[in-house]
Short mmCIF file of C-alpha atoms and ligand atoms in Angstrom, two decimals:
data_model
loop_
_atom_site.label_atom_id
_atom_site.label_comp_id
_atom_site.label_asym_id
_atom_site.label_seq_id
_atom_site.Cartn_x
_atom_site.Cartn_y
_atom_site.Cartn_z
CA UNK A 1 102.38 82.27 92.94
CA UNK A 2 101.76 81.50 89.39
CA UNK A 3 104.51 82.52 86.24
CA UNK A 4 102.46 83.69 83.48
CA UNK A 5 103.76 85.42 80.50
CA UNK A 6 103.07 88.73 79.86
CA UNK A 7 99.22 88.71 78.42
CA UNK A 8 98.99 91.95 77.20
CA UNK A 9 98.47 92.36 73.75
CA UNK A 10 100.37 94.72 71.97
CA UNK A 11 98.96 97.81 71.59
CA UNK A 12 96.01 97.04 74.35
CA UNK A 13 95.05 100.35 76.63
CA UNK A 14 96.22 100.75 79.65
CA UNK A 15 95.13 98.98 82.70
CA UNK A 16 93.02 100.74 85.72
CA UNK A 17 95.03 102.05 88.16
CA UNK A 18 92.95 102.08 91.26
CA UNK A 19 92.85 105.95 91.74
CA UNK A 20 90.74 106.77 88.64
CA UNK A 21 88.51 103.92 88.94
CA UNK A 22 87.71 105.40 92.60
CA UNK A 23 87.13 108.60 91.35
CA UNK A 24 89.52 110.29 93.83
CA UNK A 25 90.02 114.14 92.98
CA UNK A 26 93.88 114.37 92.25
CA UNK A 27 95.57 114.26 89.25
CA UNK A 28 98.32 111.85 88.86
CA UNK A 29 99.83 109.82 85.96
CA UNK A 30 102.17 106.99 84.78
CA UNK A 31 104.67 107.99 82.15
CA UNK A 32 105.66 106.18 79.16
CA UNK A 33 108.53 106.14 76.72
CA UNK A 34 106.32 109.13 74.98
CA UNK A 35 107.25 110.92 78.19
CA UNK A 36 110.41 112.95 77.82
CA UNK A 37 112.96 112.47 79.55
CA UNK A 38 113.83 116.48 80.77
CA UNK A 39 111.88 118.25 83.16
CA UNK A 40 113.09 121.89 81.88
CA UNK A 41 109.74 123.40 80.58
CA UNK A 42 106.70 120.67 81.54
CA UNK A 43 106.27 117.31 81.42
CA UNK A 44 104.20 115.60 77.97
CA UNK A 45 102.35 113.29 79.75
CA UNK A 46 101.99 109.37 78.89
CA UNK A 47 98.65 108.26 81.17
CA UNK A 48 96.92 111.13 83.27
CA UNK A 49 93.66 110.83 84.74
CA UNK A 50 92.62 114.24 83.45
CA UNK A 51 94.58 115.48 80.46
CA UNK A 52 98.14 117.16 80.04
CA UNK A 53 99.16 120.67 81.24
CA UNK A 54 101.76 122.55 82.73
CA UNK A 55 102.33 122.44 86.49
CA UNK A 56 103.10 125.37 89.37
CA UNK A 57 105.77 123.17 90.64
CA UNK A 58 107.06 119.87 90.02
CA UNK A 59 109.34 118.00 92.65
CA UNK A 60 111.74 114.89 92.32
CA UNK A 61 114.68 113.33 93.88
CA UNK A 62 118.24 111.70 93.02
CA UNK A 63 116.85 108.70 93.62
CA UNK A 64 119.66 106.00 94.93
CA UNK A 65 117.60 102.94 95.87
CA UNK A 66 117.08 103.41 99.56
CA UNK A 67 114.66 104.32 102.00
CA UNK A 68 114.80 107.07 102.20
CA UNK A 69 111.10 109.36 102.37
CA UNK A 70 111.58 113.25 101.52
CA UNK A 71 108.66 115.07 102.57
CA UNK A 72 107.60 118.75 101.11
CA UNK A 73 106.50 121.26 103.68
CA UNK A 74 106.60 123.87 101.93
CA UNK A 75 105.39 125.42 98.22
CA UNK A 76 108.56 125.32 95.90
CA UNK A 77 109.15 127.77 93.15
CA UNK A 78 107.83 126.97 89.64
CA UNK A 79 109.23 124.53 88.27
CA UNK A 80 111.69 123.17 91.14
CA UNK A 81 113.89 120.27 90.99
CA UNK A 82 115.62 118.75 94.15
CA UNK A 83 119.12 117.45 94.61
CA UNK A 84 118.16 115.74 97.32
CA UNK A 85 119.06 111.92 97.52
CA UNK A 86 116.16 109.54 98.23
CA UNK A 87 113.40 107.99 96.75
CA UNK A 88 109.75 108.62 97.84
CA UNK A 89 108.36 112.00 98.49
CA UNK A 90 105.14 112.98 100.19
CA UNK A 91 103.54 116.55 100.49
CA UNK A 92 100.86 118.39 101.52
CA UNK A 93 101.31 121.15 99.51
CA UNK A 94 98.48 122.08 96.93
CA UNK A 95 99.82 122.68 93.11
CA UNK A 96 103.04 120.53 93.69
CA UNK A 97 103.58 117.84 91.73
CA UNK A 98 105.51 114.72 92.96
CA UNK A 99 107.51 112.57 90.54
CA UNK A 100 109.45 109.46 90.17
CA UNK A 101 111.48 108.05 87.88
CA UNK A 102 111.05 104.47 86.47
CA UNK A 103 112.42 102.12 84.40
CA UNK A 104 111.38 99.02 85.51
CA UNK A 105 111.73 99.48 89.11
CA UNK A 106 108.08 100.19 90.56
CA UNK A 107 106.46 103.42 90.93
CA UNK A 108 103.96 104.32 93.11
CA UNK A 109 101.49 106.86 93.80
CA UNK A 110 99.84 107.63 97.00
CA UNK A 111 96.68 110.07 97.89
CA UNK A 112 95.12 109.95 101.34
CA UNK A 113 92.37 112.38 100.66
CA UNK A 114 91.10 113.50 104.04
CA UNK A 115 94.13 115.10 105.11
CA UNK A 116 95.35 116.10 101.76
CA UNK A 117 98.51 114.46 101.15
CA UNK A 118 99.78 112.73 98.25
CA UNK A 119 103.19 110.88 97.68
CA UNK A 120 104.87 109.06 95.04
CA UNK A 121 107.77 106.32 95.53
CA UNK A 122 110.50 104.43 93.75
CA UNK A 123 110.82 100.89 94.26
CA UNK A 124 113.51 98.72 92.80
CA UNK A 125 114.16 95.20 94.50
CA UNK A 126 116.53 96.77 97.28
CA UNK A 127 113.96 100.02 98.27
CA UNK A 128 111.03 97.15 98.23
CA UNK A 129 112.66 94.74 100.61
CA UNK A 130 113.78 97.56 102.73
CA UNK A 131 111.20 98.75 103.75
CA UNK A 132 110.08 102.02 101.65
CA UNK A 133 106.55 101.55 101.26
CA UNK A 134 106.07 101.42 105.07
CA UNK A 135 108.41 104.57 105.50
CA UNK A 136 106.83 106.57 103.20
CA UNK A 137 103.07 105.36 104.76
CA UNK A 138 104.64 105.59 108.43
CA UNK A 139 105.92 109.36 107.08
CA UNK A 140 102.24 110.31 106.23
CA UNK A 141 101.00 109.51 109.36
CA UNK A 142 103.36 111.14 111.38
CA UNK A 143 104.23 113.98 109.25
CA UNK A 144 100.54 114.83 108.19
CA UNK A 145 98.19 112.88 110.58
CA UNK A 146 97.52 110.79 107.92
CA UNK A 147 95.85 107.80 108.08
CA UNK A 148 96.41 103.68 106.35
CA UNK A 149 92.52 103.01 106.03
CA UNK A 150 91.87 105.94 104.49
CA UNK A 151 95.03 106.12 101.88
CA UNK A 152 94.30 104.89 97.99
CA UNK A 153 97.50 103.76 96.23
CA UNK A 154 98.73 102.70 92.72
CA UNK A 155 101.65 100.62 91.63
CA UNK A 156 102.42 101.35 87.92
CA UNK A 157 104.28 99.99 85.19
CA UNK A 158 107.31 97.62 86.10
CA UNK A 159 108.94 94.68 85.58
CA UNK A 160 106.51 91.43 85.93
CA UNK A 161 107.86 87.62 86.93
CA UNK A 162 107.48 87.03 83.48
CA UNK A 163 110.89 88.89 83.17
CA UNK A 164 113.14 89.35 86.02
CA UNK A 165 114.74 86.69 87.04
CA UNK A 166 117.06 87.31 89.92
CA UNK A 167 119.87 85.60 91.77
CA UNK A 168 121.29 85.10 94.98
CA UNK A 169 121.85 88.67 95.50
CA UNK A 170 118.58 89.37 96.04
CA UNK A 171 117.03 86.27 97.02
CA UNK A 172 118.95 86.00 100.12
CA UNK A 173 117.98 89.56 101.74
CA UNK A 174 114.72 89.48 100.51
CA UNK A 175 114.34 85.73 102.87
CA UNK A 176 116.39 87.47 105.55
CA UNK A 177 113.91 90.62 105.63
CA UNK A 178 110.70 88.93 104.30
CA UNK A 179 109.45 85.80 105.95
CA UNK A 180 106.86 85.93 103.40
CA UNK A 181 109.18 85.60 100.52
CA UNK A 182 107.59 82.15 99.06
CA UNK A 183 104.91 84.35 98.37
CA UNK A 184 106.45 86.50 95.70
CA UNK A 185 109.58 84.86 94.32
CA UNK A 186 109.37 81.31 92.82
CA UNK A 187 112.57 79.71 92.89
CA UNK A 188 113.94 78.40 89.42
CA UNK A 189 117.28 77.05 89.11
CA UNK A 190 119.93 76.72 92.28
CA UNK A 191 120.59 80.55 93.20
CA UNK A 192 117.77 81.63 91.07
CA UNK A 193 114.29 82.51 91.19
CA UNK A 194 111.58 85.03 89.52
CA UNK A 195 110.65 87.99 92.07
CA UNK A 196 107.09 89.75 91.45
CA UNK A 197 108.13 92.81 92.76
CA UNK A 198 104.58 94.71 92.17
CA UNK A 199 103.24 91.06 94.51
CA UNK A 200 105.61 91.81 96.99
CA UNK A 201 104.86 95.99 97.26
CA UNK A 202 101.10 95.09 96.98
CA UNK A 203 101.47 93.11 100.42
CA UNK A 204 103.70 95.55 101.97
CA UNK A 205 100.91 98.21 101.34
CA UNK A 206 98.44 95.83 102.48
CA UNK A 207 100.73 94.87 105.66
CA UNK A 208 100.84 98.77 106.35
CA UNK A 209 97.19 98.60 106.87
CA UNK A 210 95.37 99.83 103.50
CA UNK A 211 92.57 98.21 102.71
CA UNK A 212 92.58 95.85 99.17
CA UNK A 213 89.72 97.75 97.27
CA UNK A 214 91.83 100.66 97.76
CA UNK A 215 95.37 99.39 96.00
CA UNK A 216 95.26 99.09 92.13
CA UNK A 217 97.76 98.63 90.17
CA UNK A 218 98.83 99.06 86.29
CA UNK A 219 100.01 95.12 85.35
CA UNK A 220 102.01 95.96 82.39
CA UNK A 221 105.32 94.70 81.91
CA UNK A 222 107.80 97.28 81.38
CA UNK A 223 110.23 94.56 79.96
CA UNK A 224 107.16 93.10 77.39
CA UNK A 225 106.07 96.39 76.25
CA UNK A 226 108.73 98.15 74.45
CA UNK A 227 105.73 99.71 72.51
CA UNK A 228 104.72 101.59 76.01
CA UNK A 229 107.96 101.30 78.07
CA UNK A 230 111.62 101.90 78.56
CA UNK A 231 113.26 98.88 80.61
CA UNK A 232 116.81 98.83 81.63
CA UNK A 233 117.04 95.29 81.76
CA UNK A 234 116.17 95.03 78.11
CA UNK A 235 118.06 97.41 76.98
CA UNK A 236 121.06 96.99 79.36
CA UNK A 237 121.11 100.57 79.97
CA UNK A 238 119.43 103.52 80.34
CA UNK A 239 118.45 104.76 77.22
CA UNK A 240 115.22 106.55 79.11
CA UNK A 241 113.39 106.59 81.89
CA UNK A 242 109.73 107.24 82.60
CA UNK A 243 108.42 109.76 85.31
CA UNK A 244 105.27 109.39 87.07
CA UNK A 245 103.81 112.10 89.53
CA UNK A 246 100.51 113.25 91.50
CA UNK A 247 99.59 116.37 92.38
CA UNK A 248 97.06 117.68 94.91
CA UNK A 249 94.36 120.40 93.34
CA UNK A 250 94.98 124.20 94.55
CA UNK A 251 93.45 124.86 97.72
ZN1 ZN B 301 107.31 90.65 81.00
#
Protein backbone atom coordinates (compact mmCIF):
# COMPACT_ATOMS: atom_id res chain seq x y z
CA UNK A 1 0.00 0.00 0.00
CA UNK A 2 1.43 3.28 -0.90
CA UNK A 3 0.96 6.80 1.53
CA UNK A 4 0.36 9.52 -0.79
CA UNK A 5 -0.81 12.88 0.18
CA UNK A 6 -3.93 14.05 -0.68
CA UNK A 7 -3.58 15.10 -4.64
CA UNK A 8 -6.53 16.85 -5.09
CA UNK A 9 -6.29 20.26 -5.92
CA UNK A 10 -8.31 22.61 -4.27
CA UNK A 11 -11.25 23.42 -5.81
CA UNK A 12 -10.96 20.30 -8.48
CA UNK A 13 -14.61 18.59 -9.35
CA UNK A 14 -15.58 15.82 -7.93
CA UNK A 15 -14.39 12.40 -8.69
CA UNK A 16 -16.64 9.57 -10.58
CA UNK A 17 -18.42 7.62 -8.42
CA UNK A 18 -18.98 4.39 -10.22
CA UNK A 19 -22.88 4.62 -10.41
CA UNK A 20 -23.06 7.61 -12.81
CA UNK A 21 -20.28 6.59 -14.90
CA UNK A 22 -22.40 3.20 -15.44
CA UNK A 23 -25.30 4.95 -16.23
CA UNK A 24 -27.46 3.06 -13.69
CA UNK A 25 -31.10 4.64 -13.40
CA UNK A 26 -31.26 5.75 -9.63
CA UNK A 27 -30.63 8.83 -8.20
CA UNK A 28 -28.24 9.03 -5.42
CA UNK A 29 -25.73 11.63 -4.10
CA UNK A 30 -22.78 12.48 -1.78
CA UNK A 31 -23.31 15.47 0.45
CA UNK A 32 -20.99 18.16 1.24
CA UNK A 33 -20.55 20.81 3.88
CA UNK A 34 -23.13 22.85 1.42
CA UNK A 35 -25.50 20.12 2.57
CA UNK A 36 -27.48 21.15 5.61
CA UNK A 37 -27.38 19.61 8.31
CA UNK A 38 -31.56 19.22 9.15
CA UNK A 39 -33.71 17.03 7.36
CA UNK A 40 -37.07 19.05 8.32
CA UNK A 41 -38.26 20.29 4.82
CA UNK A 42 -35.69 18.58 1.98
CA UNK A 43 -32.36 18.04 1.65
CA UNK A 44 -30.01 20.91 -0.65
CA UNK A 45 -28.03 18.58 -2.25
CA UNK A 46 -24.02 18.67 -2.56
CA UNK A 47 -23.28 15.92 -5.64
CA UNK A 48 -26.46 14.24 -7.28
CA UNK A 49 -26.39 12.43 -10.38
CA UNK A 50 -29.48 14.23 -11.66
CA UNK A 51 -30.18 17.56 -10.01
CA UNK A 52 -31.82 18.61 -6.56
CA UNK A 53 -35.51 18.17 -5.56
CA UNK A 54 -37.67 17.30 -2.91
CA UNK A 55 -38.27 13.65 -2.00
CA UNK A 56 -41.70 11.44 -1.08
CA UNK A 57 -39.81 10.04 1.76
CA UNK A 58 -36.49 10.16 3.11
CA UNK A 59 -35.18 7.46 5.67
CA UNK A 60 -32.10 7.43 8.14
CA UNK A 61 -30.91 5.90 11.26
CA UNK A 62 -29.22 6.77 14.78
CA UNK A 63 -26.36 5.50 13.55
CA UNK A 64 -23.99 3.99 16.56
CA UNK A 65 -21.12 2.31 14.69
CA UNK A 66 -22.26 -1.26 14.49
CA UNK A 67 -23.56 -3.71 12.26
CA UNK A 68 -26.30 -3.39 12.32
CA UNK A 69 -28.52 -3.47 8.57
CA UNK A 70 -32.19 -1.89 8.85
CA UNK A 71 -34.12 -2.85 5.96
CA UNK A 72 -37.45 -0.85 4.65
CA UNK A 73 -40.37 -3.01 3.69
CA UNK A 74 -42.62 -0.81 3.55
CA UNK A 75 -43.42 2.99 1.97
CA UNK A 76 -42.95 5.55 4.92
CA UNK A 77 -44.86 8.74 5.18
CA UNK A 78 -43.40 11.90 3.59
CA UNK A 79 -40.78 12.93 4.95
CA UNK A 80 -40.02 10.09 7.69
CA UNK A 81 -37.17 9.92 9.97
CA UNK A 82 -36.30 6.70 12.03
CA UNK A 83 -35.17 6.35 15.60
CA UNK A 84 -33.98 3.29 14.93
CA UNK A 85 -30.27 2.48 15.98
CA UNK A 86 -28.02 1.08 13.24
CA UNK A 87 -26.17 1.99 10.42
CA UNK A 88 -26.92 0.70 6.86
CA UNK A 89 -30.35 0.55 5.41
CA UNK A 90 -31.57 -1.23 2.33
CA UNK A 91 -35.10 -1.02 0.63
CA UNK A 92 -37.05 -1.94 -2.01
CA UNK A 93 -39.40 0.58 -1.84
CA UNK A 94 -39.78 3.01 -4.90
CA UNK A 95 -39.69 6.98 -3.93
CA UNK A 96 -37.74 6.32 -0.60
CA UNK A 97 -34.75 7.80 -0.14
CA UNK A 98 -31.94 6.20 2.00
CA UNK A 99 -29.41 8.36 3.85
CA UNK A 100 -26.33 8.33 5.86
CA UNK A 101 -24.56 10.51 7.73
CA UNK A 102 -20.76 11.19 7.30
CA UNK A 103 -18.10 12.91 8.57
CA UNK A 104 -15.24 11.16 7.73
CA UNK A 105 -16.37 7.76 8.37
CA UNK A 106 -17.27 6.13 4.85
CA UNK A 107 -20.48 6.20 3.16
CA UNK A 108 -21.72 4.01 0.83
CA UNK A 109 -24.30 3.57 -1.66
CA UNK A 110 -25.63 0.42 -3.04
CA UNK A 111 -28.13 -0.30 -6.20
CA UNK A 112 -28.62 -3.83 -7.45
CA UNK A 113 -30.83 -2.98 -10.33
CA UNK A 114 -32.54 -6.20 -11.34
CA UNK A 115 -34.36 -6.68 -8.28
CA UNK A 116 -34.75 -3.10 -7.39
CA UNK A 117 -33.08 -2.51 -4.25
CA UNK A 118 -30.86 0.12 -3.18
CA UNK A 119 -29.01 0.67 0.23
CA UNK A 120 -26.76 3.07 1.74
CA UNK A 121 -24.20 2.36 4.76
CA UNK A 122 -22.06 4.01 7.39
CA UNK A 123 -18.69 2.90 7.87
CA UNK A 124 -16.33 4.17 10.50
CA UNK A 125 -13.20 1.92 11.42
CA UNK A 126 -15.30 -0.28 13.97
CA UNK A 127 -18.63 -0.90 11.39
CA UNK A 128 -15.75 -1.66 8.56
CA UNK A 129 -13.85 -4.28 10.48
CA UNK A 130 -17.04 -5.74 11.68
CA UNK A 131 -18.35 -6.76 9.17
CA UNK A 132 -21.15 -4.20 7.75
CA UNK A 133 -20.56 -4.23 4.22
CA UNK A 134 -21.12 -8.03 4.08
CA UNK A 135 -24.34 -7.66 6.34
CA UNK A 136 -25.86 -5.19 4.49
CA UNK A 137 -24.88 -7.29 0.93
CA UNK A 138 -25.82 -10.69 2.80
CA UNK A 139 -29.29 -8.57 3.83
CA UNK A 140 -30.01 -7.90 0.06
CA UNK A 141 -29.78 -11.22 -0.87
CA UNK A 142 -31.79 -12.68 1.59
CA UNK A 143 -34.21 -10.00 2.18
CA UNK A 144 -34.78 -9.15 -1.62
CA UNK A 145 -33.27 -12.06 -3.68
CA UNK A 146 -30.71 -9.90 -4.51
CA UNK A 147 -27.77 -10.76 -6.05
CA UNK A 148 -23.41 -9.76 -5.51
CA UNK A 149 -22.62 -9.93 -9.38
CA UNK A 150 -25.21 -7.96 -10.27
CA UNK A 151 -24.96 -5.07 -7.36
CA UNK A 152 -23.01 -1.55 -8.39
CA UNK A 153 -21.64 0.26 -5.31
CA UNK A 154 -19.96 3.61 -4.35
CA UNK A 155 -17.77 4.57 -1.47
CA UNK A 156 -17.82 8.40 -1.06
CA UNK A 157 -16.01 11.00 0.60
CA UNK A 158 -13.90 9.95 3.78
CA UNK A 159 -10.95 10.07 5.45
CA UNK A 160 -7.78 8.91 3.19
CA UNK A 161 -4.24 7.36 4.75
CA UNK A 162 -3.01 10.60 4.08
CA UNK A 163 -4.84 11.55 7.39
CA UNK A 164 -5.86 9.06 9.87
CA UNK A 165 -3.47 7.72 11.64
CA UNK A 166 -4.65 5.24 14.18
CA UNK A 167 -3.36 3.37 17.20
CA UNK A 168 -3.50 0.27 18.91
CA UNK A 169 -7.11 0.47 19.39
CA UNK A 170 -7.84 -0.24 16.16
CA UNK A 171 -4.95 -1.91 14.80
CA UNK A 172 -5.29 -4.82 17.00
CA UNK A 173 -9.06 -5.84 16.05
CA UNK A 174 -8.70 -4.95 12.70
CA UNK A 175 -5.45 -7.98 12.66
CA UNK A 176 -7.69 -10.10 14.88
CA UNK A 177 -10.76 -9.83 12.31
CA UNK A 178 -8.80 -9.13 9.05
CA UNK A 179 -6.01 -11.43 8.06
CA UNK A 180 -5.61 -9.16 5.25
CA UNK A 181 -4.79 -6.19 7.32
CA UNK A 182 -1.11 -5.53 5.73
CA UNK A 183 -3.10 -4.70 2.93
CA UNK A 184 -4.73 -1.56 4.15
CA UNK A 185 -2.93 -0.22 7.20
CA UNK A 186 0.84 0.58 6.99
CA UNK A 187 2.34 0.52 10.23
CA UNK A 188 4.25 3.80 11.34
CA UNK A 189 5.57 4.18 14.69
CA UNK A 190 5.27 1.25 17.61
CA UNK A 191 1.32 1.11 18.22
CA UNK A 192 0.70 3.14 15.18
CA UNK A 193 -0.13 2.86 11.69
CA UNK A 194 -2.24 4.70 8.76
CA UNK A 195 -5.60 2.66 7.96
CA UNK A 196 -7.15 3.26 4.31
CA UNK A 197 -10.42 2.64 5.35
CA UNK A 198 -12.12 3.23 1.69
CA UNK A 199 -8.94 0.15 0.69
CA UNK A 200 -10.18 -1.93 3.24
CA UNK A 201 -14.32 -1.50 2.38
CA UNK A 202 -13.32 -1.73 -1.36
CA UNK A 203 -12.02 -5.42 -0.62
CA UNK A 204 -14.74 -6.29 1.65
CA UNK A 205 -17.19 -5.45 -1.28
CA UNK A 206 -15.02 -7.23 -3.55
CA UNK A 207 -14.71 -10.30 -0.96
CA UNK A 208 -18.67 -10.25 -0.92
CA UNK A 209 -18.53 -11.13 -4.50
CA UNK A 210 -19.08 -7.78 -6.66
CA UNK A 211 -17.29 -7.56 -9.46
CA UNK A 212 -14.32 -4.53 -9.68
CA UNK A 213 -15.79 -2.59 -12.76
CA UNK A 214 -18.77 -2.33 -10.71
CA UNK A 215 -17.26 -0.51 -7.30
CA UNK A 216 -16.24 3.21 -7.74
CA UNK A 217 -15.47 5.27 -5.40
CA UNK A 218 -15.20 9.25 -4.69
CA UNK A 219 -11.18 9.56 -3.47
CA UNK A 220 -11.48 12.79 -1.76
CA UNK A 221 -10.22 13.33 1.53
CA UNK A 222 -12.70 14.56 3.87
CA UNK A 223 -9.81 15.67 6.25
CA UNK A 224 -7.84 17.64 3.02
CA UNK A 225 -10.84 19.26 1.72
CA UNK A 226 -12.29 21.59 4.15
CA UNK A 227 -13.41 23.50 0.94
CA UNK A 228 -15.88 20.31 0.18
CA UNK A 229 -16.04 18.55 3.60
CA UNK A 230 -16.79 18.52 7.27
CA UNK A 231 -14.23 16.11 9.18
CA UNK A 232 -14.43 15.43 12.80
CA UNK A 233 -10.99 14.67 13.17
CA UNK A 234 -10.03 18.12 11.99
CA UNK A 235 -12.20 19.84 13.69
CA UNK A 236 -12.28 17.71 16.90
CA UNK A 237 -15.91 17.77 16.88
CA UNK A 238 -18.85 17.80 15.13
CA UNK A 239 -19.47 20.98 13.84
CA UNK A 240 -21.52 19.16 10.74
CA UNK A 241 -22.04 16.28 9.16
CA UNK A 242 -22.75 15.36 5.55
CA UNK A 243 -25.71 13.05 4.40
CA UNK A 244 -25.61 10.96 1.43
CA UNK A 245 -28.70 8.92 0.09
CA UNK A 246 -30.13 6.90 -3.06
CA UNK A 247 -33.35 6.52 -4.00
CA UNK A 248 -35.06 4.05 -6.34
CA UNK A 249 -37.39 5.83 -9.26
CA UNK A 250 -41.36 5.41 -8.67
CA UNK A 251 -42.57 2.28 -9.95
ZN1 LIG B 1 -6.11 13.67 3.58
Amino acid sequence: MNVEKCSFPKGSGVSDDGLTSNKIPVRHFFGTRGTPVGLATHIQLGHIASGPREFPSVVALKQIHSTRVVVIHTHRGLGALEQTEGDALVTNQPETLVVVRTADCVPVLLVEKARGVVGAIHAGWRGAVGGIVAETIRSCVNEFGAKAEHMHLAIGPSIGPCCYEVDEQVINPLRSRYPAWPGVLQETNAGKGVLDLKQLIYHQIRAGGVPDSQIGRVDHCTHCRDDLFFSYRREGQVKGTMYSGIILPAA
